[in-house]
XYZ file of C-alpha atoms in Angstrom:
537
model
C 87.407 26.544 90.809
C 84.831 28.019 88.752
C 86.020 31.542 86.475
C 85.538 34.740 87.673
C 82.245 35.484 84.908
C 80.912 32.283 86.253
C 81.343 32.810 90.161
C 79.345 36.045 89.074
C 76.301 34.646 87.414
C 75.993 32.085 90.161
C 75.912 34.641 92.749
C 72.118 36.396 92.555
C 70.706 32.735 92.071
C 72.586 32.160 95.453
C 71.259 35.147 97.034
C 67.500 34.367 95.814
C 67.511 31.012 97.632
C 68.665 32.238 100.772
C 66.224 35.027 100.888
C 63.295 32.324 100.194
C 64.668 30.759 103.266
C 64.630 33.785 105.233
C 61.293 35.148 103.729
C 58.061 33.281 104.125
C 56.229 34.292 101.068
C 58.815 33.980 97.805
C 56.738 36.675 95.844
C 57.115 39.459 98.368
C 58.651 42.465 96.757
C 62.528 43.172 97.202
C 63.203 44.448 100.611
C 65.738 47.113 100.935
C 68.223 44.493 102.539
C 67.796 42.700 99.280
C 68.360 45.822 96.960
C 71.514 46.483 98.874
C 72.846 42.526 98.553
C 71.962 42.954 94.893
C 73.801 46.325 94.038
C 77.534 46.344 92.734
C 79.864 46.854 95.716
C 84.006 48.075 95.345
C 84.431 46.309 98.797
C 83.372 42.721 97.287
C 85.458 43.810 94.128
C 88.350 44.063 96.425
C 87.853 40.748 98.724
C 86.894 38.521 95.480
C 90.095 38.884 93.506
C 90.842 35.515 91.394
C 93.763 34.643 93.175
C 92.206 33.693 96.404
C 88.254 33.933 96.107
C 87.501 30.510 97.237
C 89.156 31.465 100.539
C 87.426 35.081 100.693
C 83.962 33.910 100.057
C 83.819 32.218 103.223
C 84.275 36.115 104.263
C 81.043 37.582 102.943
C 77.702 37.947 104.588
C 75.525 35.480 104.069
C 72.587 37.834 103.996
C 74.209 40.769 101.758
C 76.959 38.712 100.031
C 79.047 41.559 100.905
C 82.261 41.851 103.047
C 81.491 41.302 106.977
C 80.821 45.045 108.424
C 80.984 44.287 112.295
C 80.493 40.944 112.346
C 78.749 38.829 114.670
C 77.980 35.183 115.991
C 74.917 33.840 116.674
C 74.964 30.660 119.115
C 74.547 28.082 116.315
C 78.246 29.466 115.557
C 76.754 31.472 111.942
C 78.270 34.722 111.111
C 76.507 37.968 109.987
C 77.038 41.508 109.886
C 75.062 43.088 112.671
C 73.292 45.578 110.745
C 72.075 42.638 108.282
C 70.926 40.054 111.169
C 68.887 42.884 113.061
C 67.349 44.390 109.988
C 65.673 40.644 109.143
C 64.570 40.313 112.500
C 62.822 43.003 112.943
C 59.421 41.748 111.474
C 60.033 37.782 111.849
C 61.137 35.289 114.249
C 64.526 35.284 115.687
C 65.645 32.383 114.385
C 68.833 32.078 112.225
C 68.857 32.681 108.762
C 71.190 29.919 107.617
C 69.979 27.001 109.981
C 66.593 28.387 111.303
C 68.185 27.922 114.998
C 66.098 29.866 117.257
C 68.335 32.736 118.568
C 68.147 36.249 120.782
C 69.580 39.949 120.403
C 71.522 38.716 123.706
C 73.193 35.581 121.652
C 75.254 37.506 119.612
C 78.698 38.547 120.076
C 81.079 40.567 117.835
C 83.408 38.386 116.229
C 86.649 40.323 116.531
C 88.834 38.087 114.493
C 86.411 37.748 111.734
C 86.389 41.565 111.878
C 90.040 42.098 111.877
C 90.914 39.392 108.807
C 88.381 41.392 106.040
C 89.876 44.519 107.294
C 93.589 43.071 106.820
C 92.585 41.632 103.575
C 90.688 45.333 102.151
C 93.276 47.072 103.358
C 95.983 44.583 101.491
C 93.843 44.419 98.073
C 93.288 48.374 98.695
C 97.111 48.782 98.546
C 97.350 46.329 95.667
C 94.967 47.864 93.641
C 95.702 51.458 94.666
C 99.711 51.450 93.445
C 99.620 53.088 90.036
C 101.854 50.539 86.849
C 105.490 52.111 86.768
C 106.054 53.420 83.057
C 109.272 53.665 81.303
C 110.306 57.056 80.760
C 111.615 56.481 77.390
C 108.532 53.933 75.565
C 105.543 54.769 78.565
C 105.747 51.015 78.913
C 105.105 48.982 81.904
C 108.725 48.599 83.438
C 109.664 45.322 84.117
C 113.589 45.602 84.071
C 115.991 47.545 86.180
C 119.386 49.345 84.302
C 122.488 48.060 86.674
C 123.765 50.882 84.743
C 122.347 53.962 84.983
C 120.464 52.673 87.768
C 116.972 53.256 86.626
C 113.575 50.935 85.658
C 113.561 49.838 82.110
C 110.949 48.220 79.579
C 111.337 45.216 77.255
C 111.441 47.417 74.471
C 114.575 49.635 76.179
C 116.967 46.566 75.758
C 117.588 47.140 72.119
C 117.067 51.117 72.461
C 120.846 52.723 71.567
C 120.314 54.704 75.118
C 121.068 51.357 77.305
C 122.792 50.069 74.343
C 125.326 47.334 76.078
C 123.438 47.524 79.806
C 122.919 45.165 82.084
C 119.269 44.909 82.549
C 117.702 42.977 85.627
C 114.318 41.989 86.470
C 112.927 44.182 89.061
C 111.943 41.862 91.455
C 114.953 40.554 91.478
C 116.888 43.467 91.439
C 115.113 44.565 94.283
C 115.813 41.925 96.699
C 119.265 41.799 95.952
C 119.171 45.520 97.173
C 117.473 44.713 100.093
C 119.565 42.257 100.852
C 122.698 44.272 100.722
C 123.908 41.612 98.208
C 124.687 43.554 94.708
C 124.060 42.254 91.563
C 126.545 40.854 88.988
C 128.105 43.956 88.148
C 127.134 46.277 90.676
C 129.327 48.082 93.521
C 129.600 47.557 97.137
C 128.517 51.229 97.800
C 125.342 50.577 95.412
C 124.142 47.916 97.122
C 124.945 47.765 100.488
C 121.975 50.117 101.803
C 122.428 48.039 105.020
C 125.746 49.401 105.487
C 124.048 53.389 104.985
C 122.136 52.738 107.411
C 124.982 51.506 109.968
C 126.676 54.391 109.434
C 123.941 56.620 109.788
C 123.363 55.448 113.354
C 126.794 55.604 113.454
C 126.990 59.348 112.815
C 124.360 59.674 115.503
C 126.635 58.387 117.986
C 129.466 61.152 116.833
C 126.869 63.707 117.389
C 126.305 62.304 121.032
C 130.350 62.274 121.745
C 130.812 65.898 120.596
C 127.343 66.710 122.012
C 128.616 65.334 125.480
C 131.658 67.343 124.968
C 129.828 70.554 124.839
C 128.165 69.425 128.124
C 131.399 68.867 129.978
C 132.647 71.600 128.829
C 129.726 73.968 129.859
C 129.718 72.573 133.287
C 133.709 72.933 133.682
C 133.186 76.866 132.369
C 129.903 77.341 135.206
C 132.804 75.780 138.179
C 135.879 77.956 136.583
C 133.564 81.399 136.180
C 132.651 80.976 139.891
C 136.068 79.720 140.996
C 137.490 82.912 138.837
C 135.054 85.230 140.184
C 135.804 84.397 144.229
C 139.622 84.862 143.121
C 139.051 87.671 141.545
C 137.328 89.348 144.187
C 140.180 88.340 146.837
C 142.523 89.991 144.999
C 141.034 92.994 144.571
C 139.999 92.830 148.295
C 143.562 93.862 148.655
C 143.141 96.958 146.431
C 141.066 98.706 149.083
C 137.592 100.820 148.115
C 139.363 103.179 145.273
C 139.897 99.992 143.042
C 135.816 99.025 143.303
C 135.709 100.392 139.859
C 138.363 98.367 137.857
C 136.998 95.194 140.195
C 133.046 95.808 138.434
C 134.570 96.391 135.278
C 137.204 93.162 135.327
C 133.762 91.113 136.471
C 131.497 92.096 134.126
C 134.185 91.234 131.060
C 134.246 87.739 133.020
C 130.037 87.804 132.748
C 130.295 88.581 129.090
C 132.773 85.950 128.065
C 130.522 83.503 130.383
C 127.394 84.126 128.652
C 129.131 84.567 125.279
C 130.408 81.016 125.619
C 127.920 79.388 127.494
C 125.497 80.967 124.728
C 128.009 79.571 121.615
C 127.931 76.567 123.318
C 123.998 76.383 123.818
C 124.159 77.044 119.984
C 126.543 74.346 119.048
C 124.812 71.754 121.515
C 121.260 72.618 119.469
C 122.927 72.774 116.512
C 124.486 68.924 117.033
C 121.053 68.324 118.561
C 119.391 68.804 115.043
C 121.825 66.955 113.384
C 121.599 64.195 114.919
C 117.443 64.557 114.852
C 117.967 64.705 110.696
C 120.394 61.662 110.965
C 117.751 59.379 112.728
C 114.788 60.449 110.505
C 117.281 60.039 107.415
C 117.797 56.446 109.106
C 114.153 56.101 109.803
C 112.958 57.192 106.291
C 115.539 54.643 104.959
C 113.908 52.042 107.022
C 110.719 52.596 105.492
C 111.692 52.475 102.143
C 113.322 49.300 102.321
C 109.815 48.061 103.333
C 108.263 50.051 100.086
C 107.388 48.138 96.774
C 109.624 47.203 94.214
C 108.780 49.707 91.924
C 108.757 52.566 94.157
C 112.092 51.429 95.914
C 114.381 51.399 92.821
C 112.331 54.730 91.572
C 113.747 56.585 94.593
C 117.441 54.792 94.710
C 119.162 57.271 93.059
C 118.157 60.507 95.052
C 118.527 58.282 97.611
C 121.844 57.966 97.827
C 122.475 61.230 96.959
C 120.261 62.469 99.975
C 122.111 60.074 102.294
C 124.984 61.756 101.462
C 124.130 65.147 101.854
C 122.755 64.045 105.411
C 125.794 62.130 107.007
C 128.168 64.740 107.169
C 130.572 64.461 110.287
C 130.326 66.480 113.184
C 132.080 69.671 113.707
C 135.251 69.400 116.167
C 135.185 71.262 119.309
C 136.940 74.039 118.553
C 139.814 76.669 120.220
C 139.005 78.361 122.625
C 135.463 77.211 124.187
C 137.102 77.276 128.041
C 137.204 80.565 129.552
C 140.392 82.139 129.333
C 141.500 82.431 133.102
C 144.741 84.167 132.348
C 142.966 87.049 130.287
C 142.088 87.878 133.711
C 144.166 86.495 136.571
C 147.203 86.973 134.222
C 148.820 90.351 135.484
C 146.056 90.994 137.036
C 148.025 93.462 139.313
C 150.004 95.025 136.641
C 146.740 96.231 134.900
C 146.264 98.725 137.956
C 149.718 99.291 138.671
C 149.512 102.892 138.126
C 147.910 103.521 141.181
C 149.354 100.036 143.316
C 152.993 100.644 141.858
C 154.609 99.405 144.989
C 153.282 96.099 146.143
C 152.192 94.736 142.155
C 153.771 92.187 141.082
C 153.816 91.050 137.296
C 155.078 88.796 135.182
C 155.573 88.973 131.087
C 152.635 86.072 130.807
C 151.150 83.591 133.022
C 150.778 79.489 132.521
C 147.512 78.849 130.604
C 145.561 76.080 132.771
C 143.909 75.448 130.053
C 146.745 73.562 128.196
C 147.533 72.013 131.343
C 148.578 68.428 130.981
C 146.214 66.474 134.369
C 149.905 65.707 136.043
C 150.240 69.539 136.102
C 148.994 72.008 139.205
C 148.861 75.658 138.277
C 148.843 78.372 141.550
C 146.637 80.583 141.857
C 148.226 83.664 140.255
C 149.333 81.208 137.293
C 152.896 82.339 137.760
C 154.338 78.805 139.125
C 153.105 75.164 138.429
C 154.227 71.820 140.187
C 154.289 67.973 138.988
C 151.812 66.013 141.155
C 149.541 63.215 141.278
C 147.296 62.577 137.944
C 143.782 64.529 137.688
C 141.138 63.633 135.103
C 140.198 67.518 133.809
C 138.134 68.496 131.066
C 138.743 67.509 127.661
C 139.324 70.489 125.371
C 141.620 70.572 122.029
C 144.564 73.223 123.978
C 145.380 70.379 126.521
C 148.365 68.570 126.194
C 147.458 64.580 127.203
C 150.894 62.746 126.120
C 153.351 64.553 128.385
C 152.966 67.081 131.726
C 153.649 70.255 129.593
C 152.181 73.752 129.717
C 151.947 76.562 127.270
C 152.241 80.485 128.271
C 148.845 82.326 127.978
C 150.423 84.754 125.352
C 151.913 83.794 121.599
C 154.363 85.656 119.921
C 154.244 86.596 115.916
C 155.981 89.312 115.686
C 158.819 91.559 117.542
C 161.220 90.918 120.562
C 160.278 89.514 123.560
C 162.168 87.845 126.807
C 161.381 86.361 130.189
C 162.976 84.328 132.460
C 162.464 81.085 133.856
C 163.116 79.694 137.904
C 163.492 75.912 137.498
C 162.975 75.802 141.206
C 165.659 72.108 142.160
C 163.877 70.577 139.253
C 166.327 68.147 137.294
C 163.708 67.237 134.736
C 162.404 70.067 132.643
C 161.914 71.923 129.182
C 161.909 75.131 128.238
C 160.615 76.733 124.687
C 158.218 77.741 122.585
C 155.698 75.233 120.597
C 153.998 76.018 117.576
C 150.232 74.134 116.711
C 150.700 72.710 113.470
C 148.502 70.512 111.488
C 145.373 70.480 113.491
C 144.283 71.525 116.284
C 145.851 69.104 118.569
C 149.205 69.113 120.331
C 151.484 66.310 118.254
C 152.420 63.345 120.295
C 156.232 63.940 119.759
C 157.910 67.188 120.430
C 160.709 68.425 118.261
C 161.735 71.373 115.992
C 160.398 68.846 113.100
C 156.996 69.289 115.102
C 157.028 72.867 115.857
C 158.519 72.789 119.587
C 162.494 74.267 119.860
C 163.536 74.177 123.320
C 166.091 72.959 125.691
C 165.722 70.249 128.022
C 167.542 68.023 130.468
C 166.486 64.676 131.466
C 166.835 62.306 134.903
C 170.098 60.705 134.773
C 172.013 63.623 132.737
C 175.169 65.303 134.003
C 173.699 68.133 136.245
C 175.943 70.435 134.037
C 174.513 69.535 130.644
C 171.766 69.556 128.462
C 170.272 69.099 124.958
C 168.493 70.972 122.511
C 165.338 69.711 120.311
C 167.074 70.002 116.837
C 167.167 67.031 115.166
C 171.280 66.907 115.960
C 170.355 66.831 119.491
C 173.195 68.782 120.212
C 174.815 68.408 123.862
C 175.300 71.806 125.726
C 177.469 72.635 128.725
C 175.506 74.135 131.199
C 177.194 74.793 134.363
C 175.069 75.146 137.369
C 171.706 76.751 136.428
C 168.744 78.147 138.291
C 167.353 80.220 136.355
C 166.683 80.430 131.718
C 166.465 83.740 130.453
C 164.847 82.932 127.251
C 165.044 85.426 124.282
C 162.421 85.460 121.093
C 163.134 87.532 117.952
C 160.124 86.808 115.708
C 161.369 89.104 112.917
C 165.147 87.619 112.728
C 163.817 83.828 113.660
C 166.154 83.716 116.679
C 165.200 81.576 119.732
C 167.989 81.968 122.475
C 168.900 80.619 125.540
C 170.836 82.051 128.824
C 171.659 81.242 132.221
C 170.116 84.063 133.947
C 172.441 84.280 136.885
C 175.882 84.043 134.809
C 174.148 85.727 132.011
C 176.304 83.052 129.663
C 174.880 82.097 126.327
C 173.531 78.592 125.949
C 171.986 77.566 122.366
C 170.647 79.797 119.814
C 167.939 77.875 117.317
C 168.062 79.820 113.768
C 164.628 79.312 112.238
C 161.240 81.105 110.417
C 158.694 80.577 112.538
C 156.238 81.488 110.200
C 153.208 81.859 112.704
C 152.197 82.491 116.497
C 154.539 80.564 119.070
C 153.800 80.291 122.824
C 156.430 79.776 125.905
C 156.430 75.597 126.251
C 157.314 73.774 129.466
C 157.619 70.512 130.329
C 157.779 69.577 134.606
C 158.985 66.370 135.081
C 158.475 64.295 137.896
C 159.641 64.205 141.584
C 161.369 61.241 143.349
C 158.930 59.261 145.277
C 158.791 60.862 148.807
C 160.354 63.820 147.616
C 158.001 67.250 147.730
C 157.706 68.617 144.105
C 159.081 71.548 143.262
C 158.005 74.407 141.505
C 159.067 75.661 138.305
C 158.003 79.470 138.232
C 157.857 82.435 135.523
C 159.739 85.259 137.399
C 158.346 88.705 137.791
C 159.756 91.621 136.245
C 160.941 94.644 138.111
C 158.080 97.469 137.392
C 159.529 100.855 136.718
C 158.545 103.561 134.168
C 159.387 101.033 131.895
C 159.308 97.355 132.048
C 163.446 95.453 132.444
C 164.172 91.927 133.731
C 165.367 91.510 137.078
C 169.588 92.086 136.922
């Protein structure tokens, strides 16, 4: 292979023998053609580079020594650009340059894999000769070495500098496929190295977006079948109010409009919100992608803001939280009582109604939420207030502060609690319930002497009952008192001594019914409306 200087000075004396061919008189003057072959070109700069020019040559023009523009074949199987072939036949013979082959304008055709190599090959050299020498920061010398260290390029001259005094240094080549191959160097940390593994869990991340994403959606659909389902009840009920209640009935439906649009509007929000963060995840993951397919030198330049950018992108996604359902009791609840002043006589209310919400799927709530039943398993919506370990239900109003009774009508069943529960920790129900947990109540269980029953203290302590229908319940937030009563006997039955310290809500657990038997209800009982509100004596 001849050197670059003398592949150069061979060159015009190349040119100027296969213009005589093409030309019939040798001492014509220069045609434009030739001027062009003859002038300096960055394109054949680019294609002749010394580390493959005898391969490249083969990709010049024959007639301007330059890279193929548009190439085409003639039918002796000869290559030239189009432009070059048509400008020497315009005042000769058609014949070929190279091999005097007679030929035609028809005869050619574009070579398009001739055409696409030079263009790979400029575009390659281009990007070659385009990508600026990496400096050290610290001597403005060509970096060669990576710091393992303080994870940045290096010079020669920086491995006796006091700054990386003691550092492991690395070529960069090297250092830079043992990145991309999520294989560290000596020395280095998993979490340094494995940029695989970011990227793994920033598709993972994406896929937590979708679950809480779809969440929202179920959500949003249960809240469109509840507001409509609410809104016929509703208006059934105060179908019984006759014409002079029309009033309270616009006003009760347009708070249920509000707090549908307010929700379905929070949860439009949230869903865009997860929307764009999982849009930032996958272009974090995509713009990771391409750097792993940058150079060497740009790669390691951007590692450490890398990582730190990573970061700042995969953040978990927010938790559905409280209260995204639409809050039935708020207004089926004592729905009655709210207009009792003018319906005194036929109203019936109760001191709070079952929250459906926080209905476990064995659970069926009626329609005025005062009673629910144990029956067959239903797959509801998933929302954080729902029990899913046991079939319990919480009251639709907590307690902080003050006294407060109600009473309980287990209805024949044998299996049962009765409390109050307190969320602790989260905002999911814990899978046990005890007063270690935040749930003091009562319970009995299948099997038990019909005339006992146990408390949720960590003694477990065995109370007589006698034969009970019906738990009056009694909360005193201020003292920390939780007591029980049989209703009907009006006998005391445990008392649990303790700071509750926060908002508690009546907590029931309905056990199951024999097989064949029809379940029974257990029901809140309504109190007796006078001037001034007293449990039924």
């Amino acid at each position: 292979m001849l050197p670059a200087a003398a592949r150069g000075a061979h060159r015009p004396a190349r040119r100027r023998a296969r213009c005589k061919r093409c030309h019939p008189s040798a001492s014509s003057p220069p045609s434009a053609m030739e001027n062009e072959a003859n002038s300096p070109s960055s394109s054949l700069a680019a294609l002749l580079s010394p580390s493959t020019a005898p391969f490249k040559e083969e990709l010049l023009c024959p007639i301007c020594y330059e890279p193929f523009r548009e190439a085409v074949t003639l039918c002796c199987g000869h290559n030239f650009c189009k432009g070059c072939i048509s400008r020497s036949w315009e005042h000769r013979q058609h014949t070929c340059p190279v091999c005097k082959e007679t030929s035609s304008f028809d005869d050619l055709r574009i070579n398009h894999t001739l055409n696409n190599l030079v263009e790979m090959i400029l575009r390659e050299e281009g990007r070659r000769l385009g990508r600026p020498a990496a400096l050290c920061p610290l001597h403005h010398e060509e970096a060669n070495l990576f710091c393992l260290d303080d994870k940045e390029l290096a010079c020669f001259a920086c491995q006796g500098s006091k700054q990386h005094e003691g550092h492991k240094m690395r070529p960069v080549q090297e250092t830079a496929m043992d990145f991309r191959a999520c294989e560290g160097p000596e020395g280095v940390s998993p979490p340094q190295a494995k940029l695989k593994n970011m990227e793994t869990s920033l598709q993972d991340k994406v896929k937590d977006f979708g679950a809480v994403h779809r969440s929202y959606e179920s959500i949003s659909k249960h809240n469109k079948v509840e507001a409509k389902r609410l809104e016929e009840q509703i208006k059934r009920e105060f179908e019984k109010l006759h014409e002079f209640l029309r009033d309270e009935e616009k006003a009760l439906l347009s708070q249920l409009q509000e707090e549908k649009q307010h929700k379905h509007s929070l949860i439009e929000s949230k869903m865009k919100q997860l929307a764009e963060n999982s849009q930032a995840v996958r272009s974090e993951a995509r713009q990771l992608q391409a750097d792993l397919e940058e150079d060497d030198y740009t790669f390691l330049k951007t590692h450490k803001n890398r990582k730190r950018r990573i970061a700042c992108t995969a953040e978990e996604p927010e938790a559905v939280p409280l209260g995204m359902l639409i809050d039935s009791a708020k207004y089926l609840g004592s729905l009655q009582y709210n207009v009792w002043k003018k319906m005194l006589n036929i109203i019936t209310v109760v001191p709070f109604s079952f929250n459906p919400n926080s209905a476990a799927g064995w659970l069926s709530v009626s329609e005025d939420l005062t009673s629910v039943t144990n029956g067959s398993y239903r797959l509801l919506v998933e929302n954080p207030e729902r029990f899913t370990s046991a079939p319990c239900i919480l009251g639709s109003r907590g307690f902080s502060s003050g006294f407060h009774t109600w009473e309980v009508d287990l209805g024949g069943i044998t299996n049962w609690r009765v409390g109050v529960a307190q969320l602790r920790g989260g905002i999911h129900w814990t899978f046990h319930h005890d007063a270690r947990s935040g749930f003091w109540y009562i319970y009995r269980l299948p099997g038990m002497n019909s005339k006992m029953c146990q408390a949720s203290n960590m003694a477990r302590t065995v109370v007589a009952l006698g034969e009970l229908v019906r738990i009056r319940v009694e909360l005193d937030c201020d003292e920390g008192e939780l007591s029980f009563y049989n209703a009907d006997c009006k006998t005391h039955i445990f008392t649990f001594h303790e700071k509750f310290g926060g908002t508690v809500f009546p907590y029931f657990y309905v056990g199951g019914t024999p097989v064949g038997a029809t379940p029974e209800a257990l029901r809140i009982c309504p109190l007796r409306v006078r001037i001034h509100e007293d449990v039924p004596v």
